Amino acid sequence: MVEWLIAGLGNPGGQYDNTRHNAGFWVLDELAKRAGIKIKKLKFYGTYALTDNLLLLKPQTFMNRSGRSVREAAAFYHIPPEKIIVVYDEAALPPGRLRLRASGSDGGHNGMKDILYHLQTDQFTRVRIGVGGPPHPEIDLADWVLSPMTENDRKLLAGVTRRAADAVACICKEGLETAMNRFNANNAAEDEPK
């Protein structure tokens, strides 16, 4: 029986694999790797896999249209909003930081804006992956999150990807409050490249 929907946000296509905007996809890949499965079944305008009581979903509609995929998967498996976890990049957080939230606004994130529109509620969990903002004010935010990362940034974000997967597992097993207490700390230093 599927109890949880874990949606990782990103953009389909190889040209986006190494971009900050695909942080949600990385976390889903990490969860799938731990479960020994591949996220490759096609349905709900995305790719998905089932493991234990989890539905791992990677919308393939491009970031700004993620909501339809999440809504259709949740409706098919009768998953209520409080059992939906959305994992996505957050430019307002420094690289390597992780923040969990129970509800709230879209924070200017277009993928979240579309999910809020389609679900018609903000009562679902967010796991926000800090990717940092542009280094200079003249750089457009959309260009920044869609540009390839340096090797150093990718190493830094690999650590927070693993920690985000741990946080998702903790939410599902021990509850959001426990996970927030454990993972919302200022702990980016442990993820810096050695």
mmCIF file with all atom_site columns, C-alpha atoms in Angstrom:
data_model
loop_
_atom_site.group_PDB
_atom_site.id
_atom_site.type_symbol
_atom_site.label_atom_id
_atom_site.label_alt_id
_atom_site.label_comp_id
_atom_site.label_asym_id
_atom_site.label_entity_id
_atom_site.label_seq_id
_atom_site.pdbx_PDB_ins_code
_atom_site.Cartn_x
_atom_site.Cartn_y
_atom_site.Cartn_z
_atom_site.occupancy
_atom_site.B_iso_or_equiv
_atom_site.pdbx_formal_charge
_atom_site.auth_seq_id
_atom_site.auth_comp_id
_atom_site.auth_asym_id
_atom_site.auth_atom_id
_atom_site.pdbx_PDB_model_num
ATOM 1   C CA . MET A 1 1   ? 0.000  0.000  0.000   1.00 0.00 ? 1   MET A CA 1
ATOM 2   C CA . VAL A 1 2   ? 1.393  3.389  -1.011  1.00 0.00 ? 2   VAL A CA 1
ATOM 3   C CA . GLU A 1 3   ? 1.378  5.795  1.906   1.00 0.00 ? 3   GLU A CA 1
ATOM 4   C CA . TRP A 1 4   ? 3.785  8.559  0.877   1.00 0.00 ? 4   TRP A CA 1
ATOM 5   C CA . LEU A 1 5   ? 4.392  10.483 -2.348  1.00 0.00 ? 5   LEU A CA 1
ATOM 6   C CA . ILE A 1 6   ? 7.929  11.841 -2.644  1.00 0.00 ? 6   ILE A CA 1
ATOM 7   C CA . ALA A 1 7   ? 8.180  14.263 -5.586  1.00 0.00 ? 7   ALA A CA 1
ATOM 8   C CA . GLY A 1 8   ? 11.614 15.474 -6.620  1.00 0.00 ? 8   GLY A CA 1
ATOM 9   C CA . LEU A 1 9   ? 11.554 18.512 -8.898  1.00 0.00 ? 9   LEU A CA 1
ATOM 10  C CA . GLY A 1 10  ? 13.811 19.087 -11.870 1.00 0.00 ? 10  GLY A CA 1
ATOM 11  C CA . ASN A 1 11  ? 13.873 19.304 -15.644 1.00 0.00 ? 11  ASN A CA 1
ATOM 12  C CA . PRO A 1 12  ? 14.023 16.297 -17.978 1.00 0.00 ? 12  PRO A CA 1
ATOM 13  C CA . GLY A 1 13  ? 16.844 15.989 -20.488 1.00 0.00 ? 13  GLY A CA 1
ATOM 14  C CA . GLY A 1 14  ? 20.558 15.427 -20.234 1.00 0.00 ? 14  GLY A CA 1
ATOM 15  C CA . GLN A 1 15  ? 21.366 19.107 -20.681 1.00 0.00 ? 15  GLN A CA 1
ATOM 16  C CA . TYR A 1 16  ? 19.858 19.801 -17.226 1.00 0.00 ? 16  TYR A CA 1
ATOM 17  C CA . ASP A 1 17  ? 21.478 16.930 -15.292 1.00 0.00 ? 17  ASP A CA 1
ATOM 18  C CA . ASN A 1 18  ? 24.289 19.025 -13.808 1.00 0.00 ? 18  ASN A CA 1
ATOM 19  C CA . THR A 1 19  ? 22.223 22.141 -13.018 1.00 0.00 ? 19  THR A CA 1
ATOM 20  C CA . ARG A 1 20  ? 21.139 23.422 -9.611  1.00 0.00 ? 20  ARG A CA 1
ATOM 21  C CA . HIS A 1 21  ? 17.477 23.272 -10.647 1.00 0.00 ? 21  HIS A CA 1
ATOM 22  C CA . ASN A 1 22  ? 17.681 19.454 -10.689 1.00 0.00 ? 22  ASN A CA 1
ATOM 23  C CA . ALA A 1 23  ? 18.472 19.066 -6.984  1.00 0.00 ? 23  ALA A CA 1
ATOM 24  C CA . GLY A 1 24  ? 15.110 17.375 -6.405  1.00 0.00 ? 24  GLY A CA 1
ATOM 25  C CA . PHE A 1 25  ? 15.890 14.749 -9.032  1.00 0.00 ? 25  PHE A CA 1
ATOM 26  C CA . TRP A 1 26  ? 19.245 14.004 -7.346  1.00 0.00 ? 26  TRP A CA 1
ATOM 27  C CA . VAL A 1 27  ? 17.542 13.259 -4.029  1.00 0.00 ? 27  VAL A CA 1
ATOM 28  C CA . LEU A 1 28  ? 15.043 10.911 -5.703  1.00 0.00 ? 28  LEU A CA 1
ATOM 29  C CA . ASP A 1 29  ? 17.925 9.138  -7.446  1.00 0.00 ? 29  ASP A CA 1
ATOM 30  C CA . GLU A 1 30  ? 19.648 8.718  -4.079  1.00 0.00 ? 30  GLU A CA 1
ATOM 31  C CA . LEU A 1 31  ? 16.492 7.263  -2.500  1.00 0.00 ? 31  LEU A CA 1
ATOM 32  C CA . ALA A 1 32  ? 16.084 4.878  -5.451  1.00 0.00 ? 32  ALA A CA 1
ATOM 33  C CA . LYS A 1 33  ? 19.727 3.814  -5.248  1.00 0.00 ? 33  LYS A CA 1
ATOM 34  C CA . ARG A 1 34  ? 19.332 2.997  -1.550  1.00 0.00 ? 34  ARG A CA 1
ATOM 35  C CA . ALA A 1 35  ? 16.250 0.900  -2.347  1.00 0.00 ? 35  ALA A CA 1
ATOM 36  C CA . GLY A 1 36  ? 18.026 -0.867 -5.229  1.00 0.00 ? 36  GLY A CA 1
ATOM 37  C CA . ILE A 1 37  ? 15.488 0.308  -7.822  1.00 0.00 ? 37  ILE A CA 1
ATOM 38  C CA . LYS A 1 38  ? 15.331 2.574  -10.877 1.00 0.00 ? 38  LYS A CA 1
ATOM 39  C CA . ILE A 1 39  ? 12.848 5.393  -11.399 1.00 0.00 ? 39  ILE A CA 1
ATOM 40  C CA . LYS A 1 40  ? 11.778 4.541  -14.928 1.00 0.00 ? 40  LYS A CA 1
ATOM 41  C CA . LYS A 1 41  ? 8.069  3.648  -15.085 1.00 0.00 ? 41  LYS A CA 1
ATOM 42  C CA . LEU A 1 42  ? 6.081  6.180  -17.123 1.00 0.00 ? 42  LEU A CA 1
ATOM 43  C CA . LYS A 1 43  ? 2.813  7.572  -15.798 1.00 0.00 ? 43  LYS A CA 1
ATOM 44  C CA . PHE A 1 44  ? 1.420  10.709 -14.178 1.00 0.00 ? 44  PHE A CA 1
ATOM 45  C CA . TYR A 1 45  ? 3.341  12.930 -16.635 1.00 0.00 ? 45  TYR A CA 1
ATOM 46  C CA . GLY A 1 46  ? 6.517  11.678 -15.020 1.00 0.00 ? 46  GLY A CA 1
ATOM 47  C CA . THR A 1 47  ? 8.723  8.753  -14.209 1.00 0.00 ? 47  THR A CA 1
ATOM 48  C CA . TYR A 1 48  ? 8.151  6.873  -10.998 1.00 0.00 ? 48  TYR A CA 1
ATOM 49  C CA . ALA A 1 49  ? 9.021  3.850  -8.905  1.00 0.00 ? 49  ALA A CA 1
ATOM 50  C CA . LEU A 1 50  ? 7.435  2.145  -5.913  1.00 0.00 ? 50  LEU A CA 1
ATOM 51  C CA . THR A 1 51  ? 9.400  0.941  -2.902  1.00 0.00 ? 51  THR A CA 1
ATOM 52  C CA . ASP A 1 52  ? 7.875  -0.234 0.357   1.00 0.00 ? 52  ASP A CA 1
ATOM 53  C CA . ASN A 1 53  ? 5.154  2.343  1.063   1.00 0.00 ? 53  ASN A CA 1
ATOM 54  C CA . LEU A 1 54  ? 6.742  5.126  -1.024  1.00 0.00 ? 54  LEU A CA 1
ATOM 55  C CA . LEU A 1 55  ? 5.965  6.447  -4.492  1.00 0.00 ? 55  LEU A CA 1
ATOM 56  C CA . LEU A 1 56  ? 9.064  8.184  -5.887  1.00 0.00 ? 56  LEU A CA 1
ATOM 57  C CA . LEU A 1 57  ? 8.018  10.631 -8.615  1.00 0.00 ? 57  LEU A CA 1
ATOM 58  C CA . LYS A 1 58  ? 10.105 12.749 -10.992 1.00 0.00 ? 58  LYS A CA 1
ATOM 59  C CA . PRO A 1 59  ? 7.735  14.975 -13.013 1.00 0.00 ? 59  PRO A CA 1
ATOM 60  C CA . GLN A 1 60  ? 8.799  15.113 -16.676 1.00 0.00 ? 60  GLN A CA 1
ATOM 61  C CA . THR A 1 61  ? 6.740  18.207 -17.494 1.00 0.00 ? 61  THR A CA 1
ATOM 62  C CA . PHE A 1 62  ? 9.561  20.679 -16.879 1.00 0.00 ? 62  PHE A CA 1
ATOM 63  C CA . MET A 1 63  ? 9.847  22.537 -13.611 1.00 0.00 ? 63  MET A CA 1
ATOM 64  C CA . ASN A 1 64  ? 7.147  25.172 -14.159 1.00 0.00 ? 64  ASN A CA 1
ATOM 65  C CA . ARG A 1 65  ? 4.485  22.500 -14.832 1.00 0.00 ? 65  ARG A CA 1
ATOM 66  C CA . SER A 1 66  ? 5.247  20.036 -12.032 1.00 0.00 ? 66  SER A CA 1
ATOM 67  C CA . GLY A 1 67  ? 1.847  20.360 -10.353 1.00 0.00 ? 67  GLY A CA 1
ATOM 68  C CA . ARG A 1 68  ? -0.175 18.231 -12.750 1.00 0.00 ? 68  ARG A CA 1
ATOM 69  C CA . SER A 1 69  ? 2.180  15.283 -12.287 1.00 0.00 ? 69  SER A CA 1
ATOM 70  C CA . VAL A 1 70  ? 2.040  15.514 -8.479  1.00 0.00 ? 70  VAL A CA 1
ATOM 71  C CA . ARG A 1 71  ? -1.733 15.942 -8.453  1.00 0.00 ? 71  ARG A CA 1
ATOM 72  C CA . GLU A 1 72  ? -2.390 12.954 -10.732 1.00 0.00 ? 72  GLU A CA 1
ATOM 73  C CA . ALA A 1 73  ? -0.075 10.616 -8.795  1.00 0.00 ? 73  ALA A CA 1
ATOM 74  C CA . ALA A 1 74  ? -1.606 11.677 -5.469  1.00 0.00 ? 74  ALA A CA 1
ATOM 75  C CA . ALA A 1 75  ? -5.146 11.215 -6.805  1.00 0.00 ? 75  ALA A CA 1
ATOM 76  C CA . PHE A 1 76  ? -4.413 7.781  -8.295  1.00 0.00 ? 76  PHE A CA 1
ATOM 77  C CA . TYR A 1 77  ? -3.024 6.412  -5.023  1.00 0.00 ? 77  TYR A CA 1
ATOM 78  C CA . HIS A 1 78  ? -5.380 8.436  -2.764  1.00 0.00 ? 78  HIS A CA 1
ATOM 79  C CA . ILE A 1 79  ? -2.467 10.134 -1.011  1.00 0.00 ? 79  ILE A CA 1
ATOM 80  C CA . PRO A 1 80  ? -3.549 13.112 1.118   1.00 0.00 ? 80  PRO A CA 1
ATOM 81  C CA . PRO A 1 81  ? -1.493 16.351 1.067   1.00 0.00 ? 81  PRO A CA 1
ATOM 82  C CA . GLU A 1 82  ? -0.030 15.688 4.520   1.00 0.00 ? 82  GLU A CA 1
ATOM 83  C CA . LYS A 1 83  ? 1.642  12.576 3.064   1.00 0.00 ? 83  LYS A CA 1
ATOM 84  C CA . ILE A 1 84  ? 3.229  14.440 0.133   1.00 0.00 ? 84  ILE A CA 1
ATOM 85  C CA . ILE A 1 85  ? 6.875  15.531 0.331   1.00 0.00 ? 85  ILE A CA 1
ATOM 86  C CA . VAL A 1 86  ? 8.234  17.844 -2.369  1.00 0.00 ? 86  VAL A CA 1
ATOM 87  C CA . VAL A 1 87  ? 12.029 18.091 -2.719  1.00 0.00 ? 87  VAL A CA 1
ATOM 88  C CA . TYR A 1 88  ? 13.445 21.035 -4.670  1.00 0.00 ? 88  TYR A CA 1
ATOM 89  C CA . ASP A 1 89  ? 16.255 23.547 -5.082  1.00 0.00 ? 89  ASP A CA 1
ATOM 90  C CA . GLU A 1 90  ? 16.271 26.763 -3.060  1.00 0.00 ? 90  GLU A CA 1
ATOM 91  C CA . ALA A 1 91  ? 18.434 29.666 -4.250  1.00 0.00 ? 91  ALA A CA 1
ATOM 92  C CA . ALA A 1 92  ? 17.694 31.635 -1.049  1.00 0.00 ? 92  ALA A CA 1
ATOM 93  C CA . LEU A 1 93  ? 19.651 29.058 0.982   1.00 0.00 ? 93  LEU A CA 1
ATOM 94  C CA . PRO A 1 94  ? 23.447 28.834 0.778   1.00 0.00 ? 94  PRO A CA 1
ATOM 95  C CA . PRO A 1 95  ? 24.834 25.780 -1.018  1.00 0.00 ? 95  PRO A CA 1
ATOM 96  C CA . GLY A 1 96  ? 24.819 22.740 1.238   1.00 0.00 ? 96  GLY A CA 1
ATOM 97  C CA . ARG A 1 97  ? 22.069 23.949 3.554   1.00 0.00 ? 97  ARG A CA 1
ATOM 98  C CA . LEU A 1 98  ? 18.873 21.971 4.053   1.00 0.00 ? 98  LEU A CA 1
ATOM 99  C CA . ARG A 1 99  ? 15.497 23.240 5.293   1.00 0.00 ? 99  ARG A CA 1
ATOM 100 C CA . LEU A 1 100 ? 12.331 21.294 6.005   1.00 0.00 ? 100 LEU A CA 1
ATOM 101 C CA . ARG A 1 101 ? 8.938  23.016 6.225   1.00 0.00 ? 101 ARG A CA 1
ATOM 102 C CA . ALA A 1 102 ? 5.432  21.793 6.895   1.00 0.00 ? 102 ALA A CA 1
ATOM 103 C CA . SER A 1 103 ? 3.630  24.319 4.692   1.00 0.00 ? 103 SER A CA 1
ATOM 104 C CA . GLY A 1 104 ? 3.905  27.820 3.241   1.00 0.00 ? 104 GLY A CA 1
ATOM 105 C CA . SER A 1 105 ? 4.069  29.869 0.080   1.00 0.00 ? 105 SER A CA 1
ATOM 106 C CA . ASP A 1 106 ? 5.919  29.119 -3.145  1.00 0.00 ? 106 ASP A CA 1
ATOM 107 C CA . GLY A 1 107 ? 8.770  31.444 -2.153  1.00 0.00 ? 107 GLY A CA 1
ATOM 108 C CA . GLY A 1 108 ? 9.111  32.549 -5.788  1.00 0.00 ? 108 GLY A CA 1
ATOM 109 C CA . HIS A 1 109 ? 9.805  29.002 -6.993  1.00 0.00 ? 109 HIS A CA 1
ATOM 110 C CA . ASN A 1 110 ? 7.781  28.323 -10.149 1.00 0.00 ? 110 ASN A CA 1
ATOM 111 C CA . GLY A 1 111 ? 7.632  24.557 -9.644  1.00 0.00 ? 111 GLY A CA 1
ATOM 112 C CA . MET A 1 112 ? 6.175  25.073 -6.178  1.00 0.00 ? 112 MET A CA 1
ATOM 113 C CA . LYS A 1 113 ? 3.778  27.685 -7.504  1.00 0.00 ? 113 LYS A CA 1
ATOM 114 C CA . ASP A 1 114 ? 2.358  25.156 -9.973  1.00 0.00 ? 114 ASP A CA 1
ATOM 115 C CA . ILE A 1 115 ? 2.068  22.447 -7.310  1.00 0.00 ? 115 ILE A CA 1
ATOM 116 C CA . LEU A 1 116 ? 0.191  24.823 -4.993  1.00 0.00 ? 116 LEU A CA 1
ATOM 117 C CA . TYR A 1 117 ? -2.172 25.659 -7.857  1.00 0.00 ? 117 TYR A CA 1
ATOM 118 C CA . HIS A 1 118 ? -2.884 22.017 -8.715  1.00 0.00 ? 118 HIS A CA 1
ATOM 119 C CA . LEU A 1 119 ? -3.189 20.707 -5.156  1.00 0.00 ? 119 LEU A CA 1
ATOM 120 C CA . GLN A 1 120 ? -5.179 23.749 -3.975  1.00 0.00 ? 120 GLN A CA 1
ATOM 121 C CA . THR A 1 121 ? -3.478 23.539 -0.579  1.00 0.00 ? 121 THR A CA 1
ATOM 122 C CA . ASP A 1 122 ? -0.146 24.381 1.004   1.00 0.00 ? 122 ASP A CA 1
ATOM 123 C CA . GLN A 1 123 ? -0.411 21.601 3.593   1.00 0.00 ? 123 GLN A CA 1
ATOM 124 C CA . PHE A 1 124 ? 2.364  19.372 2.290   1.00 0.00 ? 124 PHE A CA 1
ATOM 125 C CA . THR A 1 125 ? 5.984  18.995 3.369   1.00 0.00 ? 125 THR A CA 1
ATOM 126 C CA . ARG A 1 126 ? 8.859  20.720 1.621   1.00 0.00 ? 126 ARG A CA 1
ATOM 127 C CA . VAL A 1 127 ? 12.495 19.629 1.647   1.00 0.00 ? 127 VAL A CA 1
ATOM 128 C CA . ARG A 1 128 ? 14.472 22.594 0.330   1.00 0.00 ? 128 ARG A CA 1
ATOM 129 C CA . ILE A 1 129 ? 18.009 22.047 -0.973  1.00 0.00 ? 129 ILE A CA 1
ATOM 130 C CA . GLY A 1 130 ? 20.248 25.103 -0.711  1.00 0.00 ? 130 GLY A CA 1
ATOM 131 C CA . VAL A 1 131 ? 21.933 25.825 -4.043  1.00 0.00 ? 131 VAL A CA 1
ATOM 132 C CA . GLY A 1 132 ? 22.820 29.472 -3.409  1.00 0.00 ? 132 GLY A CA 1
ATOM 133 C CA . GLY A 1 133 ? 21.970 32.521 -5.460  1.00 0.00 ? 133 GLY A CA 1
ATOM 134 C CA . PRO A 1 134 ? 23.878 34.131 -8.322  1.00 0.00 ? 134 PRO A CA 1
ATOM 135 C CA . PRO A 1 135 ? 27.318 35.430 -7.324  1.00 0.00 ? 135 PRO A CA 1
ATOM 136 C CA . HIS A 1 136 ? 26.578 38.816 -8.951  1.00 0.00 ? 136 HIS A CA 1
ATOM 137 C CA . PRO A 1 137 ? 23.292 40.783 -8.990  1.00 0.00 ? 137 PRO A CA 1
ATOM 138 C CA . GLU A 1 138 ? 23.406 41.204 -12.784 1.00 0.00 ? 138 GLU A CA 1
ATOM 139 C CA . ILE A 1 139 ? 23.132 37.426 -13.316 1.00 0.00 ? 139 ILE A CA 1
ATOM 140 C CA . ASP A 1 140 ? 19.544 36.341 -13.926 1.00 0.00 ? 140 ASP A CA 1
ATOM 141 C CA . LEU A 1 141 ? 18.300 33.812 -11.340 1.00 0.00 ? 141 LEU A CA 1
ATOM 142 C CA . ALA A 1 142 ? 16.769 31.525 -14.012 1.00 0.00 ? 142 ALA A CA 1
ATOM 143 C CA . ASP A 1 143 ? 20.060 31.508 -15.939 1.00 0.00 ? 143 ASP A CA 1
ATOM 144 C CA . TRP A 1 144 ? 21.935 30.757 -12.721 1.00 0.00 ? 144 TRP A CA 1
ATOM 145 C CA . VAL A 1 145 ? 19.886 27.728 -11.616 1.00 0.00 ? 145 VAL A CA 1
ATOM 146 C CA . LEU A 1 146 ? 19.901 26.325 -15.169 1.00 0.00 ? 146 LEU A CA 1
ATOM 147 C CA . SER A 1 147 ? 23.644 26.745 -15.737 1.00 0.00 ? 147 SER A CA 1
ATOM 148 C CA . PRO A 1 148 ? 26.128 23.882 -15.283 1.00 0.00 ? 148 PRO A CA 1
ATOM 149 C CA . MET A 1 149 ? 27.821 23.782 -11.895 1.00 0.00 ? 149 MET A CA 1
ATOM 150 C CA . THR A 1 150 ? 31.497 23.782 -11.095 1.00 0.00 ? 150 THR A CA 1
ATOM 151 C CA . GLU A 1 151 ? 33.009 20.542 -9.815  1.00 0.00 ? 151 GLU A CA 1
ATOM 152 C CA . ASN A 1 152 ? 33.406 22.124 -6.366  1.00 0.00 ? 152 ASN A CA 1
ATOM 153 C CA . ASP A 1 153 ? 29.725 23.100 -6.186  1.00 0.00 ? 153 ASP A CA 1
ATOM 154 C CA . ARG A 1 154 ? 28.666 19.622 -7.321  1.00 0.00 ? 154 ARG A CA 1
ATOM 155 C CA . LYS A 1 155 ? 30.767 18.008 -4.581  1.00 0.00 ? 155 LYS A CA 1
ATOM 156 C CA . LEU A 1 156 ? 29.265 20.333 -1.991  1.00 0.00 ? 156 LEU A CA 1
ATOM 157 C CA . LEU A 1 157 ? 25.734 19.555 -3.153  1.00 0.00 ? 157 LEU A CA 1
ATOM 158 C CA . ALA A 1 158 ? 26.415 15.798 -3.174  1.00 0.00 ? 158 ALA A CA 1
ATOM 159 C CA . GLY A 1 159 ? 26.590 15.905 0.621   1.00 0.00 ? 159 GLY A CA 1
ATOM 160 C CA . VAL A 1 160 ? 23.321 17.765 1.041   1.00 0.00 ? 160 VAL A CA 1
ATOM 161 C CA . THR A 1 161 ? 21.698 15.378 -1.441  1.00 0.00 ? 161 THR A CA 1
ATOM 162 C CA . ARG A 1 162 ? 22.537 12.454 0.827   1.00 0.00 ? 162 ARG A CA 1
ATOM 163 C CA . ARG A 1 163 ? 21.363 14.362 3.899   1.00 0.00 ? 163 ARG A CA 1
ATOM 164 C CA . ALA A 1 164 ? 18.091 15.294 2.167   1.00 0.00 ? 164 ALA A CA 1
ATOM 165 C CA . ALA A 1 165 ? 17.475 11.609 1.390   1.00 0.00 ? 165 ALA A CA 1
ATOM 166 C CA . ASP A 1 166 ? 18.085 10.876 5.082   1.00 0.00 ? 166 ASP A CA 1
ATOM 167 C CA . ALA A 1 167 ? 15.602 13.631 5.983   1.00 0.00 ? 167 ALA A CA 1
ATOM 168 C CA . VAL A 1 168 ? 12.906 12.192 3.707   1.00 0.00 ? 168 VAL A CA 1
ATOM 169 C CA . ALA A 1 169 ? 13.372 8.758  5.290   1.00 0.00 ? 169 ALA A CA 1
ATOM 170 C CA . CYS A 1 170 ? 13.176 10.320 8.753   1.00 0.00 ? 170 CYS A CA 1
ATOM 171 C CA . ILE A 1 171 ? 9.949  12.194 7.911   1.00 0.00 ? 171 ILE A CA 1
ATOM 172 C CA . CYS A 1 172 ? 8.305  8.981  6.718   1.00 0.00 ? 172 CYS A CA 1
ATOM 173 C CA . LYS A 1 173 ? 9.434  6.878  9.689   1.00 0.00 ? 173 LYS A CA 1
ATOM 174 C CA . GLU A 1 174 ? 9.620  9.279  12.630  1.00 0.00 ? 174 GLU A CA 1
ATOM 175 C CA . GLY A 1 175 ? 7.520  12.286 11.613  1.00 0.00 ? 175 GLY A CA 1
ATOM 176 C CA . LEU A 1 176 ? 8.181  15.809 10.402  1.00 0.00 ? 176 LEU A CA 1
ATOM 177 C CA . GLU A 1 177 ? 8.822  17.380 13.800  1.00 0.00 ? 177 GLU A CA 1
ATOM 178 C CA . THR A 1 178 ? 11.609 14.912 14.587  1.00 0.00 ? 178 THR A CA 1
ATOM 179 C CA . ALA A 1 179 ? 13.084 15.411 11.111  1.00 0.00 ? 179 ALA A CA 1
ATOM 180 C CA . MET A 1 180 ? 12.964 19.212 11.416  1.00 0.00 ? 180 MET A CA 1
ATOM 181 C CA . ASN A 1 181 ? 14.758 19.082 14.772  1.00 0.00 ? 181 ASN A CA 1
ATOM 182 C CA . ARG A 1 182 ? 17.406 16.797 13.336  1.00 0.00 ? 182 ARG A CA 1
ATOM 183 C CA . PHE A 1 183 ? 17.998 18.327 9.891   1.00 0.00 ? 183 PHE A CA 1
ATOM 184 C CA . ASN A 1 184 ? 17.169 22.040 10.085  1.00 0.00 ? 184 ASN A CA 1
ATOM 185 C CA . ALA A 1 185 ? 20.491 22.801 11.752  1.00 0.00 ? 185 ALA A CA 1
ATOM 186 C CA . ASN A 1 186 ? 23.139 25.064 10.237  1.00 0.00 ? 186 ASN A CA 1
ATOM 187 C CA . ASN A 1 187 ? 25.273 22.118 9.167   1.00 0.00 ? 187 ASN A CA 1
ATOM 188 C CA . ALA A 1 188 ? 26.642 22.842 5.711   1.00 0.00 ? 188 ALA A CA 1
ATOM 189 C CA . ALA A 1 189 ? 30.242 22.572 6.895   1.00 0.00 ? 189 ALA A CA 1
ATOM 190 C CA . GLU A 1 190 ? 30.028 18.782 7.138   1.00 0.00 ? 190 GLU A CA 1
ATOM 191 C CA . ASP A 1 191 ? 29.208 18.627 3.432   1.00 0.00 ? 191 ASP A CA 1
ATOM 192 C CA . GLU A 1 192 ? 32.107 20.714 2.182   1.00 0.00 ? 192 GLU A CA 1
ATOM 193 C CA . PRO A 1 193 ? 34.552 18.897 -0.100  1.00 0.00 ? 193 PRO A CA 1
ATOM 194 C CA . LYS A 1 194 ? 37.524 17.395 1.718   1.00 0.00 ? 194 LYS A CA 1
#
